[in-house]
C-alpha cells in the first residue's frame, strides 16, 4: 500500500488527474523508479489503484501526511501562521451520495498543507475545524487565521487553550457583531495603508487597529481592527469593509503584520483550492468510489505542497517539468 500511495503521489506531481493517468505514469516510469518508490511488484494497473485508494483509511492518510509536512514548514516572520478553510470535491457527488467536503490547514508563506479533515455527513465546517485543531500535536505560538464562518467563541477558546493565537474575520453575515464593531470610533484611530497594482487592478488596503472593547466575549481577545479593501478595475471601484478580532496584541501583531496575515489567509484559495480545481480539474473528476475521492484530493494537496516547498510557484509548469522525466519526480520525493 505504501508503494501504491508513493507512486500515486509521484504521478500527481507529474500532472496525473485520474487513475488511468496514474497507471500510465507507472507503466512508463521504469522498474528502478518504481522500486525506489516501494512498488516492488512493478507497475500496477489502473484497477489496482482504483480499488486500493477506495479502501484506504483516509483519516489515517491525512494524519500521517499532515504530520510529515508539518516538520517541513517555513515560518513567516519567525512564527508559524496557518490559514484554515474548506472545499467541496464537487465531482464526487452522485445520485445517492453527497460530495465530500474537506477542511485544510495551509502554512502561510510556503503553501504547504499541514492537515486535512472531512466534514461529517449532516454537519458543517465548524466542528471539523475544531477536530483539525485538536489533531495538531503542538500549536504553541502559532497564529490561526479563519474566515467569518469560524468566528465562534468556542473555537477561540480552543485555540487559546492550545497556547496559540487567532485572527477571526467579522463580516455582514454576522449582523449584530458587525454592527457593534462598525460603531466603534474608527475616525479617531490612525490608519495604515498599502497600495498594490497589477493585472489591470489597483488595490488599496487600509487597516485601523484598536484595543479590544470590554463587551467582546472572545477568550483572549486583545485587539480589534477595521480593514477596508478598495479595488479599482477599469475605473470601476468596489469597496469591502470587514472587521477583525485577534488574540495577538500590538507587540506581536502591529497593523502591518495583522494586515499581512489577512492577505496571506486568502492564499489558501489561490495556492490550494484554485490549483486543485483548475490545474488538476478536481471538480470534473469522475473518481467517486469509496474513499477514493478524498484520497485523490489528499494526493493533490500533497503534490502541491511538495512542489511549493521545492520553490515552484506555477504548479502547472511544475507538473510539465516533472512529467518529462520520472527521475525528477523521484529526486523531489527523496529530498523533500
Rosetta silent file (secondary structure, phi, psi, omega in degrees, C-alpha in Angstrom):
SEQUENCE: XXXXXXXXXXXXXXXXXXXXXXXXXXXXXXXXXXXXXXXXXXXXXXXXXXXXXXXXXXXXXXXXXXXXXXXXXXXXXXXXXXXXXXXXXXXXXXXXXXXXXXXXXXXXXXXXXXXXXXXXXXXXXXXXXXXXXXXXXXXXXXXXXXXXXXXXXXXXXXXXXXXXXXXXXXXXXXXXXXXXXXXXXXXXXXXXXXXXXXXXXXXXXXXXXXXXXXXXXXXXXXXXXXXXXXXXXXXXXXXXXXXXXXXXXXXXXXXXXXXXXXXXXXXXXXXXXXXXXXXXXXXXXXXXXXXXXXXXXXXXXXXXXXXXXXXXXXXXXXXXXXXXXXXXXXXXXXXX
SCORE:     score description
SCORE:     0.000 S_00000001
   1 L     0.000  -41.783  178.973    0.000    0.000    0.000 S_00000001
   2 H   -60.167  -39.885  178.622    2.812    2.425    0.823 S_00000001
   3 H   -65.405  -41.060  178.329    4.305    1.783   -2.602 S_00000001
   4 H   -62.903  -42.209  179.981    0.978    2.372   -4.350 S_00000001
   5 H   -66.538  -40.198  178.880    0.493    5.648   -2.487 S_00000001
   6 H   -63.978  -41.871  176.771    4.051    6.776   -3.268 S_00000001
   7 H   -64.006  -40.435  178.332    3.523    6.036   -6.946 S_00000001
   8 H   -59.888  -45.762  178.654    0.203    7.892   -6.772 S_00000001
   9 H   -63.072  -44.130 -179.941    1.844   10.995   -5.296 S_00000001
  10 H   -60.086  -43.390 -179.579    4.663   10.834   -7.850 S_00000001
  11 H   -65.153  -37.673  179.021    2.188   10.558  -10.725 S_00000001
  12 H   -69.934  -36.107  173.814    0.154   13.505   -9.426 S_00000001
  13 H   -57.891  -35.019  179.097    3.340   15.572   -9.119 S_00000001
  14 L   -85.140    5.968  172.963    3.790   14.825  -12.828 S_00000001
  15 L   102.017    4.216 -179.503    0.263   16.074  -13.524 S_00000001
  16 L   -64.756  137.390 -177.135   -1.851   12.893  -13.422 S_00000001
  17 L  -117.385   -6.995 -174.393   -5.531   13.632  -12.807 S_00000001
  18 L  -144.111  169.592  175.925   -7.118   10.170  -12.943 S_00000001
  19 H   -64.644  -37.288  177.452   -6.462    6.505  -12.131 S_00000001
  20 H   -59.775  -43.550  179.962   -5.872    5.861  -15.831 S_00000001
  21 H   -66.961  -38.510  178.014   -3.192    8.563  -15.889 S_00000001
  22 H   -63.828  -43.925  177.844   -1.573    7.204  -12.713 S_00000001
  23 H   -61.086  -39.820  178.716   -1.468    3.721  -14.229 S_00000001
  24 H   -67.257  -41.117  177.767    0.094    5.085  -17.414 S_00000001
  25 H   -61.014  -44.239 -179.739    2.710    7.033  -15.448 S_00000001
  26 H   -61.688  -40.774 -179.492    3.594    3.878  -13.506 S_00000001
  27 H   -64.787  -30.754 -177.583    3.898    1.868  -16.732 S_00000001
  28 H   -91.254  -14.137 -170.036    6.305    4.446  -18.185 S_00000001
  29 H   -69.551  -31.641 -177.855    8.339    5.128  -15.042 S_00000001
  30 L    97.178  150.989 -173.370   10.623    2.110  -15.281 S_00000001
  31 H   -61.626  -40.757 -177.080   11.426   -0.693  -12.851 S_00000001
  32 H   -66.638  -40.389  177.631   14.172    1.168  -10.963 S_00000001
  33 H   -64.175  -45.132  179.784   11.988    4.220  -10.317 S_00000001
  34 H   -63.524  -40.775  178.354    9.107    2.050   -9.126 S_00000001
  35 H   -61.897  -42.251  178.592   11.415    0.041   -6.880 S_00000001
  36 H   -63.563  -28.241  178.762   12.743    3.255   -5.308 S_00000001
  37 L   -85.002   -3.760  178.414    9.118    4.289   -4.616 S_00000001
  38 L    94.911    5.552  178.230    8.436    0.974   -2.872 S_00000001
  39 L   -89.732   78.751 -172.024    6.437   -0.636   -5.692 S_00000001
  40 L   -72.516  -16.963 -179.887    8.388   -3.907   -5.577 S_00000001
  41 L   -92.590    7.271  179.730    5.910   -5.782   -7.768 S_00000001
  42 L    90.068 -161.167 -174.763    6.354   -3.403  -10.679 S_00000001
  43 L   -75.910  124.051  175.365    3.764   -1.240  -12.385 S_00000001
  44 L   -83.767  154.769  178.174    0.219   -1.652  -11.066 S_00000001
  45 L   -84.672  166.460  178.547   -2.753   -1.295  -13.377 S_00000001
  46 H   -51.870  -45.163 -176.031   -5.405    1.386  -13.157 S_00000001
  47 H   -62.413  -31.244  178.679   -7.871   -1.014  -11.489 S_00000001
  48 H   -67.563  -46.003  177.217   -5.380   -1.736   -8.691 S_00000001
  49 H   -61.893  -40.390 -178.373   -5.024    1.946   -7.833 S_00000001
  50 H   -61.691  -48.266 -178.923   -8.791    2.364   -8.025 S_00000001
  51 H   -67.805  -42.499 -176.801   -9.523   -0.492   -5.587 S_00000001
  52 H   -65.476  -45.617 -176.731   -6.666    0.352   -3.224 S_00000001
  53 H   -70.756  -28.275  176.473   -7.455    4.061   -2.923 S_00000001
  54 H   -67.637  -26.091 -175.672  -11.155    3.350   -2.404 S_00000001
  55 H   -99.591   -8.026 -177.454  -10.231    1.205    0.614 S_00000001
  56 L   -62.309  143.523  171.561   -7.538    3.409    2.177 S_00000001
  57 L   -72.113   99.002 -174.218   -8.166    4.808    5.674 S_00000001
  58 H   -64.606  -37.871  178.392   -8.496    8.436    4.552 S_00000001
  59 H   -62.508  -44.338  179.809   -8.330    9.832    8.096 S_00000001
  60 H   -64.490  -40.271  179.409   -5.116    7.918    8.779 S_00000001
  61 H   -63.869  -45.004  178.809   -3.568    9.018    5.493 S_00000001
  62 H   -61.165  -40.575 -178.580   -4.372   12.674    6.142 S_00000001
  63 H   -65.193  -43.187 -177.401   -2.926   12.436    9.653 S_00000001
  64 H   -68.606  -48.275 -178.474    0.342   10.831    8.520 S_00000001
  65 H   -66.835  -37.915  177.746    0.960   13.127    5.546 S_00000001
  66 H   -63.012  -43.301  179.510   -0.024   16.206    7.563 S_00000001
  67 H   -64.030  -38.113  179.082    2.383   15.294   10.376 S_00000001
  68 H   -66.538  -45.331 -179.373    5.174   14.732    7.847 S_00000001
  69 H   -69.073  -28.365  177.509    4.571   18.055    6.102 S_00000001
  70 H   -56.187  -38.964 -177.660    4.359   19.828    9.479 S_00000001
  71 L   -71.873   -9.878 -175.630    8.070   19.070   10.002 S_00000001
  72 L  -116.077   19.392 -177.505    8.899   20.760    6.685 S_00000001
  73 L   -84.307  153.639  173.774    7.038   24.037    7.052 S_00000001
  74 L  -102.758  150.275 -179.854    8.550   27.502    6.823 S_00000001
  75 L  -104.227  146.166  178.003    7.676   30.228    9.277 S_00000001
  76 E   -99.777  127.214 -177.692    6.684   33.781    8.410 S_00000001
  77 L    47.817   41.445  175.252    8.435   36.482   10.489 S_00000001
  78 L    76.829    9.869 -176.577    9.634   33.784   12.877 S_00000001
  79 E  -141.473  138.383  177.876    6.166   32.435   13.612 S_00000001
  80 L   -76.936  121.691  179.158    4.030   29.685   12.070 S_00000001
  81 E  -117.878  128.607 -170.658    0.832   31.211   10.665 S_00000001
  82 E  -124.132  125.823  174.599   -1.873   28.793    9.485 S_00000001
  83 E   -96.035  136.707  178.922   -4.902   29.500    7.295 S_00000001
  84 E  -122.981  131.324 -179.836   -7.892   27.166    7.645 S_00000001
  85 E  -161.861  162.480 -175.991  -10.666   26.855    5.071 S_00000001
  86 E  -114.955  160.690  178.426  -12.857   24.227    3.427 S_00000001
  87 E  -149.584  138.981  176.298  -13.542   22.973   -0.107 S_00000001
  88 E   -92.470  135.372  175.260  -16.069   20.563   -1.586 S_00000001
  89 L   -87.301   82.212 -167.587  -14.875   17.890   -4.020 S_00000001
  90 H   -63.064  -31.499 -178.312  -17.853   18.528   -6.297 S_00000001
  91 H   -66.844  -15.897 -177.963  -17.035   15.933   -8.923 S_00000001
  92 H   -86.535   -1.390  179.764  -17.517   13.133   -6.387 S_00000001
  93 L   -70.091  137.764  175.267  -21.228   13.850   -5.947 S_00000001
  94 L  -126.811 -179.559  179.017  -23.566   11.044   -7.094 S_00000001
  95 L   -63.667  -28.796 -174.217  -27.314   10.489   -7.076 S_00000001
  96 L  -109.885   -9.749 -177.543  -27.059    8.733   -3.724 S_00000001
  97 L  -133.215  148.884  175.144  -24.112   10.409   -2.011 S_00000001
  98 L   -85.237  156.767  177.888  -23.028   13.946   -1.296 S_00000001
  99 L   -72.208  140.668  177.882  -19.623   15.185   -2.323 S_00000001
 100 L   -65.336  140.639  176.334  -17.008   15.123    0.451 S_00000001
 101 E  -113.065  122.866 -172.830  -16.235   18.499    1.985 S_00000001
 102 E  -115.612  135.669  177.340  -12.668   18.802    3.249 S_00000001
 103 E  -106.784  124.829 -176.078  -11.200   21.363    5.632 S_00000001
 104 E  -118.686  154.525  174.637   -7.491   22.024    5.167 S_00000001
 105 E  -115.099  124.098 -175.365   -4.803   23.916    7.076 S_00000001
 106 E  -118.184  132.276  177.392   -2.245   25.767    4.934 S_00000001
 107 E   -74.914  122.620  176.103    1.014   27.283    6.144 S_00000001
 108 L   -55.970  150.088  173.348    1.208   30.972    5.198 S_00000001
 109 L    87.010  -53.930 -175.125    4.134   31.907    3.025 S_00000001
 110 L   -97.659  -31.431  177.831    5.117   28.457    1.787 S_00000001
 111 L    85.466   21.826  177.745    1.742   26.988    0.829 S_00000001
 112 L   -89.782  139.567  179.214    2.175   23.515    2.380 S_00000001
 113 E   -85.174  119.215 -174.482   -0.910   21.667    3.622 S_00000001
 114 E   -94.909  -10.265 -179.604   -0.349   20.755    7.276 S_00000001
 115 E   178.520  159.225 -179.914   -3.551   18.795    7.839 S_00000001
 116 E  -155.141  139.529  174.337   -6.960   17.954    6.473 S_00000001
 117 E  -135.353  155.465  177.714  -10.196   16.534    7.870 S_00000001
 118 E   -93.606  143.296  174.377  -13.519   15.650    6.295 S_00000001
 119 L   -76.631  129.223 -178.988  -16.742   17.316    7.381 S_00000001
 120 L   -64.850  151.495  177.230  -19.083   14.686    8.792 S_00000001
 121 L   -57.413  141.395  179.541  -22.333   13.964    6.995 S_00000001
 122 L    60.633   28.489  176.841  -25.181   16.268    8.080 S_00000001
 123 L  -128.495 -162.772  178.524  -22.676   18.573    9.784 S_00000001
 124 L  -146.056 -174.903 -174.151  -20.683   21.651    8.773 S_00000001
 125 H   -67.835  -25.580 -170.745  -17.187   23.099    8.847 S_00000001
 126 H   -58.999  -55.039  177.351  -17.348   24.461   12.397 S_00000001
 127 H   -67.230  -28.723  179.090  -16.849   21.173   14.323 S_00000001
 128 H   -65.060  -39.449  177.718  -14.489   19.923   11.595 S_00000001
 129 H   -62.598  -39.846  179.114  -12.176   22.893   12.161 S_00000001
 130 H   -66.546  -38.063  175.751  -12.095   22.122   15.874 S_00000001
 131 H   -62.504  -40.671  179.366  -11.255   18.491   15.114 S_00000001
 132 H   -64.432  -43.318  178.996   -8.431   19.650   12.865 S_00000001
 133 H   -63.095  -38.867  179.281   -7.037   21.964   15.532 S_00000001
 134 H   -67.754  -25.153 -177.047   -7.157   19.159   18.108 S_00000001
 135 H   -73.909  -22.527 -179.402   -5.231   16.867   15.749 S_00000001
 136 L   -74.574  132.091 -175.700   -2.132   19.080   15.773 S_00000001
 137 L   -73.670  -32.988 -176.518    0.318   17.929   18.419 S_00000001
 138 L  -145.968  108.968  178.080    1.867   21.335   19.104 S_00000001
 139 L  -108.146    4.635 -174.304    0.308   24.689   18.227 S_00000001
 140 L   -54.637  124.671  177.409    2.174   26.733   20.834 S_00000001
 141 L    84.952   -9.750 -179.310    2.995   30.169   19.451 S_00000001
 142 L   -76.135  162.263  175.149    1.238   29.614   16.127 S_00000001
 143 E  -118.162  129.473 -179.441   -1.336   32.016   14.662 S_00000001
 144 E  -108.750  121.932  177.344   -4.553   30.612   13.185 S_00000001
 145 E  -104.432  134.857 -174.198   -6.401   32.727   10.591 S_00000001
 146 E  -137.876  151.236  177.217  -10.070   31.945    9.943 S_00000001
 147 L   -85.081 -177.173 -169.489  -12.895   33.358    7.848 S_00000001
 148 H   -62.746  -29.669  179.487  -16.205   34.667    9.177 S_00000001
 149 H   -58.049  -31.540 -173.096  -17.892   31.252    9.423 S_00000001
 150 H  -102.013   15.119  174.134  -15.452   30.277   12.145 S_00000001
 151 L   -79.358   80.859 -174.300  -15.680   33.426   14.232 S_00000001
 152 L  -128.322  139.539 -178.744  -17.002   31.414   17.167 S_00000001
 153 H   -63.727  -35.884  179.761  -16.297   31.838   20.875 S_00000001
 154 H   -66.902  -38.456  178.109  -15.780   28.082   21.348 S_00000001
 155 H   -66.887  -40.694  176.980  -13.225   27.970   18.551 S_00000001
 156 H   -60.345  -42.880 -179.478  -11.395   30.951   20.040 S_00000001
 157 H   -63.890  -39.609  178.915  -11.295   29.234   23.428 S_00000001
 158 H   -63.089  -43.291 -179.513   -9.886   26.055   21.873 S_00000001
 159 H   -64.711  -43.015  177.927   -7.097   27.977   20.124 S_00000001
 160 H   -63.169  -38.278  179.405   -6.182   29.845   23.311 S_00000001
 161 H   -64.538  -23.716  178.118   -6.156   26.537   25.218 S_00000001
 162 L   -92.475   13.717  179.299   -3.544   25.274   22.735 S_00000001
 163 L    61.192   31.599  177.343   -1.295   28.287   23.503 S_00000001
 164 L  -114.604  176.838  176.938   -1.878   29.674   20.015 S_00000001
 165 E  -117.324  155.260  177.824   -3.374   32.923   18.705 S_00000001
 166 E  -122.050  152.596  168.273   -6.358   33.500   16.435 S_00000001
 167 E  -129.701  111.457 -174.586   -7.284   36.099   13.833 S_00000001
 168 E  -114.197  142.836 -176.906  -11.021   35.959   13.116 S_00000001
 169 E  -100.842  139.257  176.618  -12.967   37.865   10.478 S_00000001
 170 E  -119.586  120.406  179.174  -16.344   39.532   11.056 S_00000001
 171 L  -118.631 -177.808 -176.389  -18.490   40.278    8.009 S_00000001
 172 L   -67.468  -12.146  176.038  -22.027   41.470    7.384 S_00000001
 173 L   -75.479   -3.281  172.117  -23.335   37.906    7.652 S_00000001
 174 L  -117.651   73.352 -165.848  -22.878   38.382   11.437 S_00000001
 175 H   -58.711  -40.881 -176.555  -25.087   41.498   11.649 S_00000001
 176 H   -67.426  -51.994 -179.516  -25.095   42.109   15.415 S_00000001
 177 H   -64.967  -40.455  178.358  -21.359   41.744   15.965 S_00000001
 178 H   -60.585  -44.120 -178.056  -20.606   43.557   12.700 S_00000001
 179 H   -64.823  -41.358 -178.942  -22.855   46.470   13.672 S_00000001
 180 H   -67.411  -39.466  177.631  -21.294   46.861   17.104 S_00000001
 181 H   -68.147  -36.950  179.877  -17.792   46.821   15.693 S_00000001
 182 H   -62.380  -31.516 -176.356  -18.812   49.282   12.989 S_00000001
 183 L   -80.461   -5.512  177.244  -19.996   51.767   15.634 S_00000001
 184 L   -64.072  153.543 -174.727  -16.607   51.972   17.315 S_00000001
 185 L   -74.832   66.745 -176.533  -14.924   55.422   16.928 S_00000001
 186 H   -66.025  -24.692  179.803  -12.769   54.413   13.959 S_00000001
 187 H   -61.397  -23.566 -178.704  -12.477   58.028   12.799 S_00000001
 188 H   -91.406   -2.053 -174.884  -10.186   58.622   15.771 S_00000001
 189 L   -99.174  130.265  178.890   -7.922   55.657   15.001 S_00000001
 190 L   -64.883  147.175 -176.236   -4.815   56.193   12.821 S_00000001
 191 E  -107.505  149.030  172.454   -4.783   54.254    9.554 S_00000001
 192 E  -119.179  125.459 -172.417   -2.084   52.208    7.852 S_00000001
 193 E  -123.642  140.790  172.422   -2.457   51.957    4.069 S_00000001
 194 E  -127.901  151.709 -179.300   -0.830   49.854    1.362 S_00000001
 195 E  -131.075  129.182  176.103   -1.326   50.056   -2.394 S_00000001
 196 E  -127.653  146.201  178.450   -0.740   47.288   -4.931 S_00000001
 197 E  -133.498  153.948  178.653   -1.204   47.321   -8.686 S_00000001
 198 E   153.859  150.542  179.034   -1.080   44.639  -11.348 S_00000001
 199 L    54.835   36.508  178.030   -3.164   42.715  -13.878 S_00000001
 200 L    75.991   10.506 -178.517   -5.241   45.789  -14.525 S_00000001
 201 E  -119.850  147.178  174.244   -6.217   46.170  -10.878 S_00000001
 202 E  -123.249  119.425 -175.646   -5.420   48.785   -8.264 S_00000001
 203 E  -120.821  120.735  175.671   -5.962   47.624   -4.680 S_00000001
 204 E  -109.990  123.228  179.021   -5.787   49.938   -1.677 S_00000001
 205 E  -114.077  125.519 -179.961   -5.897   48.266    1.749 S_00000001
 206 E  -123.444  126.660 -179.824   -6.409   50.390    4.841 S_00000001
 207 E  -123.432  137.697  174.086   -6.308   48.935    8.348 S_00000001
 208 E  -124.022  130.988 -174.296   -7.135   50.578   11.672 S_00000001
 209 E  -122.811  137.208 -179.611   -6.360   48.716   14.888 S_00000001
 210 E  -138.629  160.465  174.673   -7.670   49.381   18.395 S_00000001
 211 E   -62.742  148.547 -175.672   -7.620   47.767   21.827 S_00000001
 212 L   -67.369  133.616  177.050  -10.415   45.264   22.314 S_00000001
 213 L   -71.665  159.414 -175.415  -13.597   46.742   23.845 S_00000001
 214 L   -63.430  -27.358 -173.676  -14.895   45.312   27.126 S_00000001
 215 L   -82.064   -6.157  176.914  -18.011   43.786   25.564 S_00000001
 216 L   -68.339  129.643 -173.800  -16.098   41.395   23.273 S_00000001
 217 L  -100.838    6.365 -177.970  -16.730   37.866   24.578 S_00000001
 218 L   -81.520  125.707 -176.566  -13.956   36.034   22.736 S_00000001
 219 L   -59.991  132.298  176.544  -11.472   34.469   25.127 S_00000001
 220 L    79.614   -0.537 -176.835   -8.048   36.063   24.981 S_00000001
 221 L   -57.462  133.275 -177.492   -9.101   38.843   22.599 S_00000001
 222 L  -120.969  -31.709 -177.427   -6.539   41.637   22.592 S_00000001
 223 E  -141.919  154.236  168.109   -7.265   43.784   19.513 S_00000001
 224 E  -124.256  158.186 -177.917   -9.987   44.593   17.016 S_00000001
 225 E  -147.954  152.484  171.304   -9.431   46.060   13.578 S_00000001
 226 E  -110.441  126.252  179.900  -11.252   47.584   10.654 S_00000001
 227 E  -119.273  118.411  179.930   -9.957   46.501    7.253 S_00000001
 228 E  -110.592  126.790 -178.545  -11.097   48.408    4.160 S_00000001
 229 E  -119.637  115.592 -179.475  -10.262   46.991    0.722 S_00000001
 230 E  -111.553  118.427 -178.195  -10.820   49.244   -2.285 S_00000001
 231 E  -113.137  128.631  178.744  -10.410   47.624   -5.711 S_00000001
 232 E  -118.263  120.169  177.914  -10.367   49.682   -8.912 S_00000001
 233 E  -129.671  118.907 -179.669  -10.695   47.915  -12.280 S_00000001
 234 L    52.786   40.585  178.187  -11.131   49.940  -15.468 S_00000001
 235 L    81.487   -8.714  179.057  -12.264   52.929  -13.417 S_00000001
 236 E   -93.787  128.723 -173.112  -14.914   50.922  -11.554 S_00000001
 237 E  -111.283  133.202  172.792  -14.438   50.895   -7.806 S_00000001
 238 E  -124.169  142.711 -177.520  -15.653   48.327   -5.255 S_00000001
 239 E  -125.552  131.414  174.344  -15.207   48.641   -1.504 S_00000001
 240 E  -124.333  132.300  177.430  -15.334   45.879    1.089 S_00000001
 241 E  -120.600  125.323  175.104  -15.101   46.528    4.823 S_00000001
 242 E  -127.825  164.531  177.795  -14.540   43.717    7.317 S_00000001
 243 E  -120.833  154.429 -176.934  -13.637   43.664   10.979 S_00000001
 244 E  -125.336  147.551  170.546  -11.127   41.507   12.807 S_00000001
 245 E  -127.327  127.718 -178.304  -10.843   40.104   16.292 S_00000001
 246 E  -139.224  148.717  175.763   -7.461   38.756   17.366 S_00000001
 247 L   -88.403   -6.047  179.099   -5.810   37.462   20.497 S_00000001
 248 L   -81.725  123.617  179.430   -2.454   38.775   19.262 S_00000001
 249 L   -75.502  175.720 -176.079   -1.510   42.018   20.999 S_00000001
 250 L   -62.791  -30.878 -179.955    0.094   45.041   19.355 S_00000001
 251 L   -66.900  -30.883  179.128    3.615   43.892   20.237 S_00000001
 252 L   -92.527  -37.913 -174.631    3.036   40.699   18.229 S_00000001
 253 L  -130.960   74.042  171.166    0.631   41.993   15.610 S_00000001
 254 L   -65.566  168.742 -173.566    1.050   45.690   14.787 S_00000001
 255 H   -50.924  -44.176 -177.630   -1.193   46.929   11.941 S_00000001
 256 H   -64.985  -37.927  179.502    1.143   45.998    9.086 S_00000001
 257 H   -69.836  -44.973  179.960    1.611   42.453   10.394 S_00000001
 258 H   -60.616  -42.829  178.607   -2.102   41.935   11.049 S_00000001
 259 H   -63.519  -37.893  179.676   -2.934   43.166    7.539 S_00000001
 260 H   -68.294  -35.634  177.567   -0.363   40.793    6.026 S_00000001
 261 H   -63.023  -41.542  179.435   -1.851   37.834    7.918 S_00000001
 262 H   -67.284  -41.487  178.987   -5.284   38.569    6.478 S_00000001
 263 H   -63.912  -42.967  179.954   -3.908   38.988    2.990 S_00000001
 264 H   -67.690  -27.518 -179.179   -1.966   35.726    3.273 S_00000001
 265 H   -55.531  -40.005 -174.761   -5.041   33.915    4.590 S_00000001
 266 L   -76.286   -2.067  173.776   -6.677   34.038    1.175 S_00000001
 267 H   -67.764  -18.857  175.798   -3.717   32.243   -0.385 S_00000001
 268 H   -64.180  -25.606  176.548   -5.452   29.038    0.671 S_00000001
 269 H   -76.976  -50.054 -173.809   -7.911   29.824   -2.116 S_00000001
 270 H   -90.694  -18.524  178.339   -5.459   30.594   -4.910 S_00000001
 271 H   -94.525  -16.289 -178.685   -2.499   28.442   -3.828 S_00000001
 272 H  -125.985  -66.035 -174.203   -4.522   25.325   -2.985 S_00000001
 273 H   -63.141  -43.917 -179.344   -8.226   25.267   -3.866 S_00000001
 274 H   -63.713  -40.663 -179.375   -7.839   27.079   -7.194 S_00000001
 275 H   -65.864  -42.867  178.151   -4.936   24.828   -8.219 S_00000001
 276 H   -63.004  -37.392 -179.527   -6.864   21.675   -7.367 S_00000001
 277 H   -74.599  -46.886 -170.933   -9.845   22.949   -9.371 S_00000001
 278 H   -90.959  -52.443 -177.890   -8.104   24.433  -12.389 S_00000001
 279 L   -71.011  -44.807 -178.419   -4.752   22.676  -12.755 S_00000001
 280 L   -96.923   -3.643  177.457   -5.927   19.254  -11.555 S_00000001
 281 L    51.384   46.673 -176.069   -9.588   19.721  -12.620 S_00000001
 282 H   -59.899  -40.967 -176.274  -10.766   18.232   -9.336 S_00000001
 283 H   -72.369  -11.181  176.120  -14.386   19.272   -9.757 S_00000001
 284 H  -100.435   -1.405 -177.279  -14.534   17.457  -13.111 S_00000001
 285 L   -65.606  141.561  178.199  -13.035   14.253  -11.728 S_00000001
 286 L   -99.489   12.694  176.223  -15.134   11.102  -12.099 S_00000001
 287 L   -74.286  116.265 -172.693  -13.473    9.402   -9.103 S_00000001
 288 L  -139.502   -0.763 -171.758  -16.442    8.576   -6.873 S_00000001
 289 L   -92.660  130.813  174.189  -15.972    5.154   -5.250 S_00000001
 290 L    54.236 -135.666 -179.992  -15.440    4.685   -1.514 S_00000001
 291 L   -85.351    0.455 -173.825  -12.699    6.845   -0.020 S_00000001
 292 H   -57.399  -41.520  179.076  -11.022    7.356   -3.405 S_00000001
 293 H   -59.095  -41.562 -179.299  -12.272   10.966   -3.982 S_00000001
 294 H   -70.885  -39.121  178.755  -10.872   12.067   -0.648 S_00000001
 295 H   -63.810  -43.104  178.000   -7.615   10.130   -1.121 S_00000001
 296 H   -63.106  -38.782  176.351   -7.090   11.699   -4.544 S_00000001
 297 H   -61.894  -39.591  177.843   -7.721   15.148   -3.034 S_00000001
 298 H   -64.276  -41.769  178.548   -5.094   14.356   -0.393 S_00000001
 299 H   -64.483  -38.412  177.402   -2.595   13.296   -3.059 S_00000001
 300 H   -63.302  -46.321 -179.937   -3.225   16.533   -4.962 S_00000001
 301 H   -62.450  -39.054  179.064   -2.692   18.613   -1.818 S_00000001
 302 H   -66.365  -43.649  178.542    0.481   16.686   -1.011 S_00000001
 303 H   -61.318  -45.047  178.518    1.838   17.117   -4.535 S_00000001
 304 H   -59.847  -43.881 -179.390    1.094   20.851   -4.440 S_00000001
 305 H   -61.228  -45.853 -178.818    2.786   21.132   -1.031 S_00000001
 306 H   -64.301  -40.296  178.582    5.929   19.326   -2.191 S_00000001
 307 H   -67.226  -39.085  175.877    6.182   21.451   -5.313 S_00000001
 308 H   -62.318  -44.923 -179.253    5.718   24.644   -3.254 S_00000001
 309 H   -63.064  -28.100  178.520    8.406   23.512   -0.805 S_00000001
 310 L   -83.796    0.343  175.147   10.728   22.920   -3.778 S_00000001
 311 L    97.070    9.618 -179.584   10.221   26.526   -4.874 S_00000001
 312 L   -86.154  125.542  176.177    7.703   26.122   -7.702 S_00000001
 313 L   -92.312  -36.808 -178.957    5.171   28.957   -7.988 S_00000001
 314 L   -99.475  104.166 -174.131    3.423   27.742  -11.158 S_00000001
 315 H   -69.350  -36.241  178.205    2.092   24.243  -10.404 S_00000001
 316 H   -61.581  -44.664  177.855    1.004   23.550  -13.990 S_00000001
 317 H   -64.915  -37.864  178.333    4.507   24.318  -15.244 S_00000001
 318 H   -65.184  -38.945  175.932    5.972   22.205  -12.433 S_00000001
 319 H   -58.026  -48.197 -178.669    3.733   19.288  -13.474 S_00000001
 320 H   -63.576  -38.034  179.231    5.025   19.515  -17.045 S_00000001
 321 H   -60.711  -44.533 -177.657    8.631   19.765  -15.810 S_00000001
 322 H   -79.373  -25.868  179.488    8.322   16.557  -13.798 S_00000001
 323 H   -66.473  -26.830 -175.897    6.265   14.733  -16.425 S_00000001
 324 L   -74.515  -17.648 -177.532    9.195   14.885  -18.860 S_00000001
 325 L  -155.112  110.271 -179.700   11.472   12.797  -16.631 S_00000001
 326 H   -57.506  -25.511 -179.354   10.376   10.402  -13.824 S_00000001
 327 H   -66.984  -29.557  176.507   13.790   10.826  -12.202 S_00000001
 328 H   -63.732  -43.037  178.692   12.959   14.465  -11.452 S_00000001
 329 H   -65.130  -42.185  179.431    9.895   13.371   -9.509 S_00000001
 330 H   -61.414  -44.507  178.991   11.886   10.700   -7.699 S_00000001
 331 H   -62.619  -37.882  178.879   14.568   13.205   -6.695 S_00000001
 332 H   -61.277  -44.986 -178.844   11.886   15.606   -5.425 S_00000001
 333 H   -69.386  -35.771 -177.879   10.390   12.914   -3.192 S_00000001
 334 H   -73.100  -24.080 -177.170   13.769   11.696   -1.967 S_00000001
 335 H  -106.215   -1.166 -177.344   14.932   15.177   -0.979 S_00000001
 336 L   -65.371    0.000    0.000   11.637   16.552    0.410 S_00000001
